[in-house]
Coordinates of N, CA, C and O in Angstrom, one line a residue:
M1 N 0.9 -1.2 0.0 CA 0.0 0.0 0.0 C 0.9 1.2 0.0 O 1.8 1.3 0.8
T2 N 0.6 2.2 -0.8 CA 1.4 3.4 -0.9 C 1.0 4.3 0.2 O -0.1 4.2 0.8
E3 N 1.8 5.3 0.5 CA 1.5 6.3 1.5 C 0.3 7.0 1.2 O -0.6 7.3 2.1
S4 N 0.0 7.4 -0.1 CA -1.2 8.1 -0.4 C -2.4 7.3 -0.2 O -3.5 7.9 0.0
E5 N -2.4 6.0 -0.3 CA -3.5 5.2 -0.1 C -3.9 5.1 1.4 O -5.0 4.9 1.8
S6 N -2.9 5.2 2.3 CA -3.1 5.0 3.7 C -3.3 6.3 4.5 O -3.8 6.2 5.6
A7 N -2.8 7.4 3.9 CA -2.9 8.6 4.7 C -4.3 9.2 4.6 O -4.9 9.3 3.5
P8 N -4.9 9.6 5.7 CA -6.2 10.2 5.6 C -6.2 11.5 4.9 O -5.2 12.3 5.0
S9 N -7.2 11.8 4.1 CA -7.3 13.1 3.4 C -8.0 14.1 4.3 O -8.7 13.8 5.2
S10 N -7.7 15.4 4.1 CA -8.3 16.4 4.9 C -9.8 16.4 4.7 O -10.5 16.8 5.7
A11 N -10.3 16.1 3.6 CA -11.7 16.1 3.3 C -12.4 14.8 3.9 O -13.6 14.8 4.0
N12 N -11.6 13.8 4.2 CA -12.1 12.6 4.7 C -11.2 12.1 5.8 O -10.4 11.2 5.6
P13 N -11.4 12.6 7.0 CA -10.5 12.2 8.1 C -10.7 10.8 8.7 O -9.9 10.4 9.4
I14 N -11.7 10.1 8.3 CA -12.0 8.8 8.9 C -11.5 7.7 8.0 O -11.5 6.5 8.5
G15 N -11.1 7.9 6.8 CA -10.6 6.8 6.0 C -9.5 7.1 5.1 O -9.0 8.3 5.1
P16 N -9.0 6.1 4.4 CA -7.9 6.4 3.5 C -8.2 7.3 2.3 O -9.4 7.4 1.9
A17 N -7.3 8.1 1.9 CA -7.5 9.0 0.8 C -7.8 8.2 -0.5 O -7.3 7.2 -0.7
R18 N -8.7 8.8 -1.3 CA -9.0 8.2 -2.5 C -8.0 8.7 -3.6 O -7.5 9.8 -3.4
R19 N -7.8 7.9 -4.5 CA -6.9 8.3 -5.6 C -7.6 7.8 -6.9 O -8.4 7.0 -7.0
R20 N -7.1 8.5 -8.0 CA -7.6 8.1 -9.3 C -7.1 6.7 -9.7 O -6.0 6.4 -9.5
A21 N -8.0 5.9 -10.3 CA -7.7 4.6 -10.7 C -6.8 4.7 -12.0 O -6.9 5.6 -12.8
T22 N -5.8 3.8 -12.0 CA -5.0 3.6 -13.2 C -5.9 3.1 -14.3 O -7.0 2.6 -14.1
D23 N -5.4 3.1 -15.6 CA -6.1 2.6 -16.7 C -6.4 1.1 -16.5 O -7.5 0.6 -16.7
A24 N -5.4 0.3 -16.0 CA -5.6 -1.1 -15.7 C -6.7 -1.3 -14.7 O -7.5 -2.2 -14.8
E25 N -6.6 -0.5 -13.6 CA -7.6 -0.7 -12.5 C -9.0 -0.3 -13.0 O -10.0 -1.0 -12.7
A26 N -9.1 0.7 -13.8 CA -10.4 1.1 -14.4 C -11.0 0.0 -15.3 O -12.2 -0.3 -15.2
R27 N -10.1 -0.6 -16.1 CA -10.6 -1.7 -17.0 C -11.0 -2.9 -16.1 O -12.0 -3.5 -16.4
A28 N -10.3 -3.2 -15.1 CA -10.7 -4.3 -14.2 C -12.1 -4.0 -13.5 O -12.8 -5.0 -13.4
L29 N -12.3 -2.8 -13.2 CA -13.6 -2.5 -12.6 C -14.7 -2.2 -13.6 O -15.9 -1.9 -13.2
G30 N -14.4 -2.3 -14.9 CA -15.4 -2.0 -15.9 C -16.2 -3.2 -16.4 O -16.9 -3.2 -17.4
S31 N -16.2 -4.3 -15.6 CA -16.9 -5.5 -15.9 C -17.9 -5.8 -14.9 O -17.6 -5.8 -13.7
V32 N -19.2 -6.0 -15.3 CA -20.2 -6.4 -14.4 C -19.9 -7.6 -13.6 O -20.0 -7.7 -12.4
L33 N -19.4 -8.6 -14.3 CA -19.0 -9.9 -13.6 C -18.0 -9.7 -12.5 O -18.1 -10.2 -11.4
R34 N -16.9 -8.9 -12.9 CA -15.9 -8.6 -11.9 C -16.4 -7.9 -10.7 O -16.0 -8.1 -9.5
L35 N -17.3 -6.9 -10.9 CA -17.9 -6.2 -9.8 C -18.7 -7.1 -8.9 O -18.7 -7.0 -7.7
R36 N -19.4 -8.0 -9.5 CA -20.2 -9.0 -8.8 C -19.3 -9.9 -8.0 O -19.6 -10.3 -6.8
I37 N -18.2 -10.3 -8.5 CA -17.2 -11.2 -7.8 C -16.7 -10.4 -6.6 O -16.6 -11.0 -5.5
L38 N -16.4 -9.2 -6.8 CA -15.9 -8.4 -5.6 C -16.9 -8.3 -4.5 O -16.6 -8.4 -3.3
R39 N -18.2 -8.1 -4.9 CA -19.3 -8.0 -3.8 C -19.4 -9.4 -3.1 O -19.5 -9.4 -1.9
L40 N -19.3 -10.5 -3.9 CA -19.4 -11.8 -3.2 C -18.3 -12.1 -2.3 O -18.5 -12.8 -1.3
C41 N -17.1 -11.6 -2.6 CA -15.9 -11.9 -1.8 C -15.6 -10.9 -0.7 O -14.6 -10.9 -0.1
L42 N -16.6 -10.0 -0.5 CA -16.5 -9.1 0.6 C -16.8 -9.7 1.9 O -17.9 -10.2 2.1
G43 N -15.8 -9.8 2.8 CA -16.0 -10.4 4.1 C -16.1 -11.9 4.1 O -16.4 -12.5 5.2
E44 N -16.0 -12.6 3.0 CA -16.1 -14.0 2.9 C -15.2 -14.5 1.8 O -15.3 -14.1 0.6
A45 N -14.3 -15.4 2.2 CA -13.3 -16.0 1.2 C -14.0 -17.1 0.5 O -14.6 -18.0 1.1
L46 N -14.1 -17.0 -0.9 CA -14.7 -18.0 -1.7 C -13.8 -18.5 -2.8 O -12.9 -17.8 -3.3
T47 N -13.9 -19.8 -3.1 CA -13.1 -20.4 -4.1 C -13.7 -20.0 -5.5 O -14.9 -19.6 -5.6
N48 N -13.0 -20.3 -6.5 CA -13.5 -20.0 -7.9 C -14.8 -20.8 -8.1 O -15.7 -20.3 -8.7
K49 N -14.8 -22.0 -7.7 CA -15.9 -22.9 -7.9 C -17.2 -22.3 -7.2 O -18.3 -22.3 -7.7
E50 N -17.0 -21.9 -5.9 CA -18.1 -21.3 -5.2 C -18.6 -20.0 -5.8 O -19.8 -19.8 -5.9
I51 N -17.7 -19.2 -6.3 CA -18.1 -18.0 -7.0 C -18.9 -18.3 -8.2 O -20.0 -17.7 -8.4
A52 N -18.4 -19.2 -9.0 CA -19.1 -19.6 -10.3 C -20.5 -20.2 -9.9 O -21.5 -19.8 -10.6
Q53 N -20.6 -21.0 -8.9 CA -21.9 -21.5 -8.5 C -22.9 -20.4 -8.1 O -24.0 -20.4 -8.5
R54 N -22.4 -19.5 -7.3 CA -23.3 -18.4 -6.8 C -23.8 -17.5 -8.0 O -24.8 -16.9 -7.9
L55 N -22.9 -17.4 -9.0 CA -23.2 -16.5 -10.1 C -23.9 -17.3 -11.3 O -24.3 -16.6 -12.3
G56 N -23.9 -18.6 -11.2 CA -24.5 -19.4 -12.3 C -23.7 -19.3 -13.5 O -24.2 -19.3 -14.6
R57 N -22.4 -19.3 -13.4 CA -21.5 -19.1 -14.5 C -20.5 -20.3 -14.6 O -20.3 -21.1 -13.7
D58 N -19.8 -20.4 -15.7 CA -18.8 -21.4 -16.0 C -17.6 -21.1 -15.2 O -17.1 -20.0 -15.2
P59 N -17.1 -22.1 -14.4 CA -15.9 -21.8 -13.6 C -14.7 -21.3 -14.4 O -13.9 -20.5 -13.9
A60 N -14.5 -21.8 -15.6 CA -13.3 -21.4 -16.4 C -13.4 -19.9 -16.7 O -12.4 -19.1 -16.6
S61 N -14.6 -19.4 -17.1 CA -14.8 -18.0 -17.3 C -14.6 -17.2 -16.1 O -14.0 -16.1 -16.1
V62 N -15.2 -17.6 -15.0 CA -15.0 -16.9 -13.7 C -13.5 -16.8 -13.3 O -13.1 -15.8 -12.8
L63 N -12.8 -17.9 -13.5 CA -11.4 -17.9 -13.1 C -10.6 -16.8 -13.9 O -9.8 -16.2 -13.3
H64 N -10.9 -16.6 -15.2 CA -10.3 -15.6 -15.9 C -10.5 -14.2 -15.2 O -9.6 -13.4 -15.1
H65 N -11.8 -14.0 -14.8 CA -12.1 -12.7 -14.1 C -11.4 -12.6 -12.7 O -11.0 -11.5 -12.3
V66 N -11.4 -13.7 -12.0 CA -10.8 -13.7 -10.7 C -9.3 -13.4 -10.9 O -8.7 -12.6 -10.1
R67 N -8.6 -14.0 -11.9 CA -7.2 -13.7 -12.1 C -7.0 -12.2 -12.4 O -6.0 -11.6 -12.0
R68 N -7.9 -11.6 -13.2 CA -7.8 -10.2 -13.5 C -7.9 -9.3 -12.3 O -7.2 -8.3 -12.1
L69 N -8.8 -9.7 -11.4 CA -9.0 -9.0 -10.1 C -7.8 -9.1 -9.2 O -7.3 -8.2 -8.5
V70 N -7.2 -10.3 -9.2 CA -6.0 -10.6 -8.4 C -4.8 -9.8 -8.9 O -4.1 -9.1 -8.2
D71 N -4.7 -9.8 -10.3 CA -3.6 -9.0 -10.9 C -3.7 -7.5 -10.6 O -2.7 -6.8 -10.5
A72 N -4.9 -7.0 -10.6 CA -5.1 -5.6 -10.3 C -5.1 -5.2 -8.8 O -5.2 -4.1 -8.5
G73 N -5.0 -6.2 -8.0 CA -4.9 -6.0 -6.5 C -6.3 -5.9 -5.8 O -6.3 -5.4 -4.7
F74 N -7.4 -6.2 -6.5 CA -8.7 -6.1 -5.9 C -9.1 -7.4 -5.1 O -9.9 -7.3 -4.2
L75 N -8.5 -8.5 -5.5 CA -8.7 -9.8 -4.7 C -7.4 -10.3 -4.3 O -6.4 -10.1 -5.0
Q76 N -7.4 -11.0 -3.2 CA -6.2 -11.7 -2.7 C -6.5 -13.1 -2.4 O -7.6 -13.5 -2.0
A77 N -5.5 -14.0 -2.7 CA -5.6 -15.4 -2.4 C -5.4 -15.5 -0.9 O -4.5 -14.9 -0.3
M78 N -6.3 -16.3 -0.3 CA -6.2 -16.6 1.1 C -5.5 -18.0 1.3 O -5.2 -18.6 0.3
P79 N -5.2 -18.4 2.5 CA -4.5 -19.7 2.7 C -5.3 -20.8 2.1 O -6.6 -20.8 2.2
V80 N -4.6 -21.8 1.5 CA -5.2 -22.9 0.9 C -6.0 -23.7 2.0 O -5.5 -23.8 3.1
R81 N -7.1 -24.2 1.7 CA -7.9 -25.0 2.6 C -8.3 -26.4 2.0 O -8.2 -26.5 0.8
R82 N -8.7 -27.3 2.8 CA -9.1 -28.6 2.3 C -10.7 -28.6 2.1 O -11.4 -28.1 3.0
G83 N -11.1 -29.1 1.0 CA -12.5 -29.2 0.7 C -13.1 -30.4 1.3 O -12.5 -31.1 2.1
T84 N -14.4 -30.6 1.0 CA -15.1 -31.7 1.7 C -14.6 -33.0 1.3 O -14.6 -34.0 2.1
R85 N -14.0 -33.2 0.2 CA -13.4 -34.5 -0.2 C -11.8 -34.5 -0.1 O -11.2 -35.3 -0.7
G86 N -11.3 -33.5 0.6 CA -9.9 -33.5 0.9 C -9.1 -32.7 -0.2 O -7.9 -32.6 -0.1
A87 N -9.8 -32.3 -1.2 CA -9.1 -31.6 -2.3 C -8.6 -30.2 -1.8 O -9.2 -29.6 -0.9
R88 N -7.5 -29.7 -2.4 CA -7.0 -28.4 -2.0 C -7.9 -27.3 -2.7 O -8.2 -27.4 -3.9
E89 N -8.3 -26.3 -1.9 CA -9.1 -25.2 -2.5 C -8.4 -23.9 -2.2 O -7.9 -23.7 -1.1
L90 N -8.4 -23.0 -3.2 CA -7.8 -21.7 -3.0 C -8.9 -20.7 -2.9 O -9.5 -20.3 -4.0
P91 N -9.2 -20.1 -1.8 CA -10.2 -19.1 -1.7 C -9.7 -17.7 -1.9 O -8.5 -17.5 -1.7
Y92 N -10.6 -16.8 -2.3 CA -10.2 -15.4 -2.6 C -11.1 -14.5 -1.8 O -12.3 -14.8 -1.5
Q93 N -10.5 -13.3 -1.4 CA -11.3 -12.3 -0.6 C -10.9 -11.0 -1.1 O -9.7 -10.7 -1.6
T94 N -11.8 -10.0 -1.0 CA -11.5 -8.6 -1.5 C -10.4 -8.0 -0.6 O -10.3 -8.3 0.6
T95 N -9.7 -7.1 -1.2 CA -8.7 -6.3 -0.5 C -9.2 -5.0 0.0 O -8.5 -4.3 0.9
G96 N -10.3 -4.5 -0.5 CA -10.8 -3.2 -0.1 C -10.3 -2.1 -1.0 O -10.7 -0.9 -0.9
K97 N -9.4 -2.4 -1.9 CA -8.7 -1.4 -2.7 C -9.7 -0.7 -3.6 O -9.6 0.5 -3.8
S98 N -10.7 -1.4 -4.1 CA -11.7 -0.7 -5.0 C -12.4 0.4 -4.4 O -12.7 1.4 -5.1
W99 N -12.6 0.4 -3.1 CA -13.3 1.5 -2.4 C -12.5 2.7 -2.4 O -13.0 3.8 -2.3
R100 N -11.2 2.6 -2.4 CA -10.3 3.8 -2.3 C -10.0 4.4 -3.7 O -9.2 5.3 -3.7
L101 N -10.7 4.0 -4.7 CA -10.4 4.5 -6.1 C -11.5 5.3 -6.6 O -12.7 5.1 -6.3
E102 N -11.2 6.3 -7.4 CA -12.1 7.0 -8.2 C -11.9 6.7 -9.7 O -10.8 6.8 -10.1
V103 N -12.9 6.3 -10.3 CA -12.8 6.0 -11.7 C -13.5 7.1 -12.5 O -14.7 7.2 -12.5
H104 N -12.7 7.9 -13.2 CA -13.2 9.1 -13.9 C -13.5 8.8 -15.4 O -14.4 9.3 -16.0
D105 N -12.6 8.0 -15.9 CA -12.8 7.7 -17.4 C -13.2 6.2 -17.5 O -12.6 5.3 -17.0
P106 N -14.3 6.0 -18.3 CA -14.8 4.6 -18.4 C -13.8 3.8 -19.3 O -13.1 4.4 -20.2
P107 N -13.8 2.5 -19.1 CA -13.0 1.7 -20.0 C -13.5 1.8 -21.4 O -14.7 2.1 -21.6
E108 N -12.7 1.6 -22.4 CA -13.1 1.7 -23.8 C -14.3 0.8 -24.1 O -14.3 -0.3 -23.6
G109 N -15.3 1.3 -24.8 CA -16.4 0.5 -25.1 C -17.5 0.5 -24.1 O -18.5 -0.2 -24.2
S110 N -17.4 1.3 -23.0 CA -18.5 1.3 -22.0 C -18.7 2.8 -21.6 O -17.9 3.6 -21.8
S111 N -19.9 3.0 -21.1 CA -20.2 4.3 -20.6 C -19.9 4.4 -19.1 O -19.8 3.4 -18.4
R112 N -19.6 5.6 -18.7 CA -19.2 5.8 -17.3 C -20.3 5.2 -16.3 O -21.4 5.6 -16.4
G113 N -19.8 4.4 -15.5 CA -20.7 3.8 -14.5 C -21.7 2.7 -14.9 O -22.4 2.2 -14.1
S114 N -21.7 2.4 -16.2 CA -22.7 1.4 -16.7 C -22.4 0.1 -16.1 O -23.4 -0.6 -15.7
A115 N -21.2 -0.4 -15.9 CA -21.0 -1.7 -15.3 C -21.4 -1.7 -13.9 O -22.0 -2.7 -13.4
M116 N -21.1 -0.6 -13.1 CA -21.5 -0.5 -11.7 C -23.1 -0.6 -11.6 O -23.6 -1.3 -10.8
L117 N -23.7 0.2 -12.5 CA -25.2 0.2 -12.4 C -25.8 -1.1 -12.8 O -26.7 -1.7 -12.1
R118 N -25.3 -1.8 -13.8 CA -25.8 -3.1 -14.3 C -25.5 -4.1 -13.2 O -26.4 -5.0 -12.9
A119 N -24.4 -4.1 -12.5 CA -24.1 -5.0 -11.4 C -25.1 -4.8 -10.3 O -25.6 -5.8 -9.8
F120 N -25.3 -3.6 -10.0 CA -26.3 -3.3 -8.9 C -27.7 -3.8 -9.3 O -28.4 -4.4 -8.5
L121 N -28.1 -3.6 -10.5 CA -29.4 -4.0 -10.9 C -29.6 -5.5 -11.0 O -30.6 -6.1 -10.6
E122 N -28.5 -6.2 -11.3 CA -28.5 -7.7 -11.3 C -28.7 -8.2 -9.9 O -29.5 -9.1 -9.6
E123 N -27.9 -7.5 -8.9 CA -28.0 -7.9 -7.5 C -29.4 -7.6 -6.9 O -29.9 -8.4 -6.2
L124 N -29.9 -6.5 -7.3 CA -31.3 -6.1 -6.9 C -32.3 -7.1 -7.4 O -33.2 -7.5 -6.6
D125 N -32.2 -7.5 -8.6 CA -33.1 -8.5 -9.2 C -33.0 -9.8 -8.5 O -34.0 -10.4 -8.1
E126 N -31.8 -10.2 -8.1 CA -31.6 -11.5 -7.4 C -32.2 -11.4 -6.0 O -32.6 -12.4 -5.4
A127 N -32.2 -10.2 -5.4 CA -32.8 -10.0 -4.1 C -34.3 -9.9 -4.1 O -34.9 -9.7 -3.0
G128 N -34.9 -10.1 -5.2 CA -36.3 -10.0 -5.3 C -36.9 -8.8 -6.0 O -38.1 -8.7 -6.2
G129 N -36.0 -7.9 -6.4 CA -36.4 -6.8 -7.2 C -36.9 -5.6 -6.5 O -37.1 -4.5 -7.1
E130 N -37.3 -5.7 -5.3 CA -37.8 -4.5 -4.5 C -36.8 -3.9 -3.6 O -36.3 -4.6 -2.7
P131 N -36.4 -2.7 -3.8 CA -35.5 -2.0 -2.8 C -36.1 -1.9 -1.5 O -37.3 -1.7 -1.3
F132 N -35.3 -2.0 -0.4 CA -35.8 -1.8 0.9 C -36.1 -0.3 1.2 O -37.0 0.0 1.8
H133 N -35.2 0.5 0.6 CA -35.4 2.0 0.8 C -34.9 2.6 -0.5 O -33.8 2.3 -1.0
M134 N -35.6 3.6 -1.0 CA -35.2 4.3 -2.1 C -35.6 5.7 -2.0 O -36.7 6.0 -1.5
S135 N -34.7 6.6 -2.4 CA -35.0 8.1 -2.4 C -34.5 8.7 -3.7 O -33.6 8.2 -4.3
R136 N -35.2 9.7 -4.1 CA -34.8 10.5 -5.3 C -35.0 11.9 -4.9 O -36.1 12.3 -4.4
L137 N -34.1 12.7 -5.3 CA -34.1 14.1 -4.9 C -33.5 15.0 -6.0 O -32.4 14.7 -6.5
G138 N -34.2 16.0 -6.3 CA -33.6 17.0 -7.2 C -33.1 18.2 -6.4 O -33.8 18.7 -5.5
L139 N -32.0 18.7 -6.7 CA -31.4 19.8 -6.0 C -30.9 20.9 -7.0 O -30.5 20.6 -8.1
R140 N -30.8 22.1 -6.5 CA -30.2 23.2 -7.3 C -29.1 23.8 -6.4 O -29.5 24.4 -5.4
L141 N -27.9 23.5 -6.7 CA -26.8 23.9 -5.8 C -25.7 24.7 -6.5 O -25.4 24.4 -7.7
R142 N -25.1 25.6 -5.8 CA -23.9 26.3 -6.2 C -22.8 25.4 -6.1 O -22.9 24.4 -5.4
P143 N -21.7 25.6 -6.8 CA -20.5 24.7 -6.7 C -20.1 24.3 -5.3 O -19.8 23.2 -5.0
E144 N -20.0 25.3 -4.4 CA -19.6 25.0 -3.0 C -20.6 24.2 -2.3 O -20.2 23.3 -1.5
S145 N -21.9 24.4 -2.5 CA -22.9 23.5 -1.9 C -22.8 22.1 -2.4 O -23.0 21.1 -1.7
L146 N -22.6 22.0 -3.7 CA -22.5 20.6 -4.4 C -21.3 19.9 -3.7 O -21.4 18.7 -3.4
E147 N -20.2 20.6 -3.6 CA -19.0 20.0 -3.0 C -19.3 19.6 -1.5 O -18.9 18.5 -1.1
E148 N -20.0 20.4 -0.8 CA -20.3 20.1 0.6 C -21.2 18.8 0.7 O -21.0 17.9 1.4
F149 N -22.2 18.8 -0.2 CA -23.2 17.7 -0.2 C -22.4 16.4 -0.5 O -22.6 15.4 0.1
S150 N -21.7 16.4 -1.6 CA -20.9 15.2 -2.1 C -20.0 14.7 -1.0 O -19.9 13.5 -0.8
T151 N -19.3 15.7 -0.4 CA -18.3 15.3 0.7 C -19.0 14.6 1.9 O -18.5 13.6 2.4
R152 N -20.1 15.2 2.3 CA -20.8 14.7 3.4 C -21.3 13.3 3.2 O -21.2 12.4 4.0
I153 N -21.9 13.1 2.0 CA -22.4 11.7 1.6 C -21.3 10.7 1.6 O -21.3 9.6 2.1
Q154 N -20.2 11.1 0.9 CA -19.0 10.2 0.8 C -18.4 9.9 2.2 O -18.0 8.8 2.4
N155 N -18.4 10.9 3.1 CA -17.9 10.6 4.4 C -18.7 9.6 5.2 O -18.2 8.8 5.9
V156 N -20.0 9.7 5.0 CA -20.9 8.7 5.7 C -20.6 7.3 5.1 O -20.4 6.3 5.8
L157 N -20.5 7.2 3.8 CA -20.2 5.9 3.1 C -18.8 5.4 3.6 O -18.7 4.2 3.9
D158 N -17.8 6.3 3.6 CA -16.5 5.9 4.0 C -16.5 5.4 5.5 O -15.8 4.5 5.8
E159 N -17.2 6.1 6.3 CA -17.3 5.7 7.8 C -17.8 4.3 7.9 O -17.2 3.5 8.6
F160 N -18.9 4.0 7.2 CA -19.4 2.6 7.3 C -18.5 1.6 6.6 O -18.4 0.5 7.1
A161 N -17.9 2.0 5.6 CA -17.0 1.0 4.9 C -15.8 0.7 5.7 O -15.2 -0.4 5.6
A162 N -15.3 1.7 6.6 CA -14.2 1.5 7.4 C -14.5 0.6 8.6 O -13.5 0.1 9.3
R163 N -15.7 0.4 9.0 CA -16.1 -0.4 10.2 C -15.8 -1.8 9.9 O -15.9 -2.3 8.8
D164 N -15.6 -2.6 11.0 CA -15.5 -4.0 10.9 C -16.9 -4.5 10.5 O -17.9 -4.0 11.0
L165 N -17.0 -5.6 9.8 CA -18.3 -6.1 9.4 C -18.9 -6.8 10.7 O -18.2 -7.4 11.4
D166 N -20.2 -6.6 10.9 CA -20.9 -7.2 12.0 C -21.0 -8.7 11.6 O -21.8 -9.1 10.7
A167 N -20.4 -9.6 12.4 CA -20.4 -11.0 12.1 C -21.8 -11.6 12.1 O -22.1 -12.5 11.3
D168 N -22.7 -11.0 12.9 CA -24.0 -11.6 13.0 C -25.0 -10.7 12.3 O -26.2 -10.8 12.4
G169 N -24.5 -9.7 11.5 CA -25.4 -8.8 10.7 C -25.9 -9.4 9.4 O -25.4 -10.4 8.9
E170 N -26.9 -8.8 8.8 CA -27.4 -9.1 7.5 C -26.6 -8.3 6.4 O -26.2 -7.2 6.7
W171 N -26.5 -8.9 5.3 CA -25.8 -8.2 4.1 C -26.8 -7.2 3.5 O -27.9 -7.5 3.3
W172 N -26.2 -6.0 3.2 CA -27.0 -5.0 2.5 C -26.1 -4.4 1.4 O -24.9 -4.4 1.5
S173 N -26.7 -3.9 0.4 CA -26.0 -3.3 -0.7 C -26.5 -1.9 -0.8 O -27.8 -1.6 -0.8
V174 N -25.6 -0.9 -1.1 CA -26.0 0.5 -1.2 C -25.4 0.9 -2.6 O -24.3 0.6 -2.9
F175 N -26.3 1.6 -3.3 CA -25.8 2.2 -4.6 C -26.1 3.7 -4.6 O -27.3 4.1 -4.3
Y176 N -25.1 4.5 -4.7 CA -25.3 6.0 -4.7 C -24.8 6.5 -6.0 O -23.7 6.2 -6.4
V177 N -25.6 7.4 -6.6 CA -25.2 8.0 -7.8 C -25.8 9.5 -7.8 O -26.9 9.7 -7.3
M178 N -25.0 10.4 -8.3 CA -25.4 11.7 -8.5 C -25.0 12.2 -9.8 O -23.9 11.9 -10.3
H179 N -25.9 12.9 -10.5 CA -25.6 13.3 -11.9 C -26.2 14.7 -12.1 O -27.2 15.1 -11.5
P180 N -25.6 15.4 -13.1 CA -26.2 16.7 -13.4 C -27.6 16.5 -14.1 O -27.8 15.5 -14.8
D181 N -28.5 17.4 -13.8 CA -29.9 17.3 -14.3 C -29.8 18.2 -15.6 O -29.7 19.4 -15.5
R182 N -30.0 17.6 -16.7 CA -29.8 18.3 -18.0 C -31.2 18.7 -18.6 O -31.3 18.8 -19.8
R183 N -32.1 19.0 -17.7 CA -33.5 19.3 -18.2 C -33.4 20.6 -19.1 O -32.8 21.5 -18.8
G184 N -34.1 20.4 -20.2 CA -34.1 21.6 -21.1 C -32.9 21.8 -22.0 O -33.0 22.6 -22.9
E185 N -31.8 21.1 -21.8 CA -30.7 21.2 -22.6 C -30.8 20.3 -23.9 O -31.3 19.2 -23.8
Q186 N -30.4 20.8 -25.0 CA -30.5 20.1 -26.3 C -29.3 19.2 -26.4 O -28.2 19.7 -26.1
P187 N -29.4 17.9 -26.8 CA -28.2 17.1 -26.9 C -27.3 17.5 -28.0 O -27.7 18.2 -28.9

């Protein structure tokens, strides 16, 4: 971990500073399947076979994506364990690195955030399709108010992301997006 990844930012005193993703990191995060793998391996070490079963995918295809995530530093191999029949299994778990990155430029061939949105929608559909809580708000903000709003929301997300996972808690997923409202503007 570099010093910039571990040093708290002045705008975010509770967590590691965010940094811009490299091109390779942005490409690794530009896949719906890889984002889903990261979510599955959060707080739980899973083997390639377990990941493939949970996603209903071919293990060979999933292994390709797992390796890309390991190469980019988003997943780490955990100690080898013995399976039910004594076979060696290699589980993987997230490193948390993806939370500390900002992806400004979409990978070639995709729109900004489309993989993240599609991954969230797939997970929402698997959860039964009905959000537990949903809010939508239109705002009219000066640049300094927009910065304050964005920083405050991000600080809350960072605070909860930095906490240890509640071992007896339920899993929840949060998707936050903010975009300019282009009403009345001609494309």
